Amino acid sequence: MYNILYSQGGVCASDGFFADGVSAGLKKDYARDMAFIYSEDECEVASVFTTNKMCAAPIKHFRSIGNFKTNFVLINSKNANAMTGQAGVEDIKEVLSFCPSEVKNPIMSSTGVIGVRLPKAKIIDGMKLFDLTKRDSAAASKAIMTTDTFAKEVALRVILDDGSSFGMGAIAKGAGMINPAMATMLCFITTDAKVAKEEMQELLDEVVKTTFNAISVDGDTSTNDTVLVLANGRSGAYERGAFKEALFKVMHFLALEMVRDGEGATKLVTYKVTGAKDDREAEIAAKALSDSLLVKTALFGEDPNWGRIASTVGASGVEAYEEKLKISFDTLCVYDRGEILFDAEMEKKCAVVMQHKKFTISCDLGIGEGSFKAYGCDLGHEYVKINADYRT
């Protein structure tokens, strides 16, 4: 067995890791806009990237390197370096050539406006402000924000049966262009666990399915989605089950934080689908609900319009039948296998549920054993306002 405890320090919680955020003049009012993550020891790297065919230059650069270890990640906000072609990749190479001498095989990650070349001079000057001895995860998490309204970080300490332990910490950003297939999100996870690269990649691929790939804000998938796990092995400790559970806790927490911070969002909703033919069909139905604009706007209006739930499930393409479907808002069943329970009194009760900041919409398809949980938020006026003038 093992014990997992929440701790402090974010991405710097594990032994040997450092981070900070600085202002390079990319954002207005000298806000932090560049960050680094540095390890004294070179790290094994596991990665998951966007499914968008128009992936950004940092992802192309990463993939071009092949199998490698690194001890440095450079991150900038305000500029995505996407749709910039091979020139965007060359810009990265030039910027990274100015890294401090302690850096080995550096990589870069970016977020912001698409279709604009990197302001290389500002970024190179910004790197001169880096102090590789700083452990300021909060500053780093603020520097990578775009439309986020709050920084996102978390840290754990995993204690194994033999008394050994390892840490795991992370920072992330994401509030818009969030779709079930990852989104405009960046997540950087550090650990001093002694884990093999292949096993770490396998576990990351498993855990992302029920965390970052289970959330939706607006149905748009970004060009820059990135999850990186960096393991420097310094603790010498590792146990597969403990590592997987810690990884899930970190990624699940940050995924829900992204939905909670959805642009203009006021509600975090869990869509629980059970009784599907199989898990895959449950996943399709749950993600259809989390992604539906009609459902999202009903959430914003606090309207328990259960008909939109039924319609979305029916349109998702999964096997579903009117006479087998059951729909509930938290514990309130509004439709039960052909019987409408949604009278005036039930509508009042469901409206109260929808005023909560968090609640669950459940759909039992009544067919098989498949189940899946997806997570989403409402969509209102503020989302339109933010994205109507994003470039300005």
PDB file of C-alpha atoms in Angstrom, residues 63 68 83 93 102 113 145 175 186 191 195 238 241 248 266 311 317 338 345 386:
ATOM      1  CA  ARG A  63       8.509  15.837 -32.278  1.00  0.00           C
ATOM      2  CA  PHE A  68      15.770  12.610 -25.639  1.00  0.00           C
ATOM      3  CA  MET A  83       0.370  28.581 -38.274  1.00  0.00           C
ATOM      4  CA  LYS A  93      15.707  26.929 -32.319  1.00  0.00           C
ATOM      5  CA  GLU A 102      23.236  24.697 -17.364  1.00  0.00           C
ATOM      6  CA  VAL A 113      -2.727  34.349 -30.463  1.00  0.00           C
ATOM      7  CA  MET A 145      -2.124  32.378 -18.101  1.00  0.00           C
ATOM      8  CA  ALA A 175     -10.043  28.489 -19.723  1.00  0.00           C
ATOM      9  CA  LEU A 186      -0.879  23.549 -21.146  1.00  0.00           C
ATOM     10  CA  THR A 191       8.232  14.312 -10.315  1.00  0.00           C
ATOM     11  CA  VAL A 195      10.072   5.819 -13.469  1.00  0.00           C
ATOM     12  CA  TYR A 238       8.624   4.301  -7.543  1.00  0.00           C
ATOM     13  CA  GLY A 241      -0.050   1.863  -8.753  1.00  0.00           C
ATOM     14  CA  PHE A 248      -4.703  10.896 -11.863  1.00  0.00           C
ATOM     15  CA  THR A 266     -20.530  30.104 -13.493  1.00  0.00           C
ATOM     16  CA  SER A 311     -32.186  15.118 -27.513  1.00  0.00           C
ATOM     17  CA  GLY A 317     -25.108   8.262 -32.345  1.00  0.00           C
ATOM     18  CA  GLY A 338     -40.930   6.571 -20.549  1.00  0.00           C
ATOM     19  CA  GLU A 345     -43.039  21.125  -8.311  1.00  0.00           C
ATOM     20  CA  ILE A 386     -13.950  37.643 -24.091  1.00  0.00           C
TER      21      ILE A 386
END
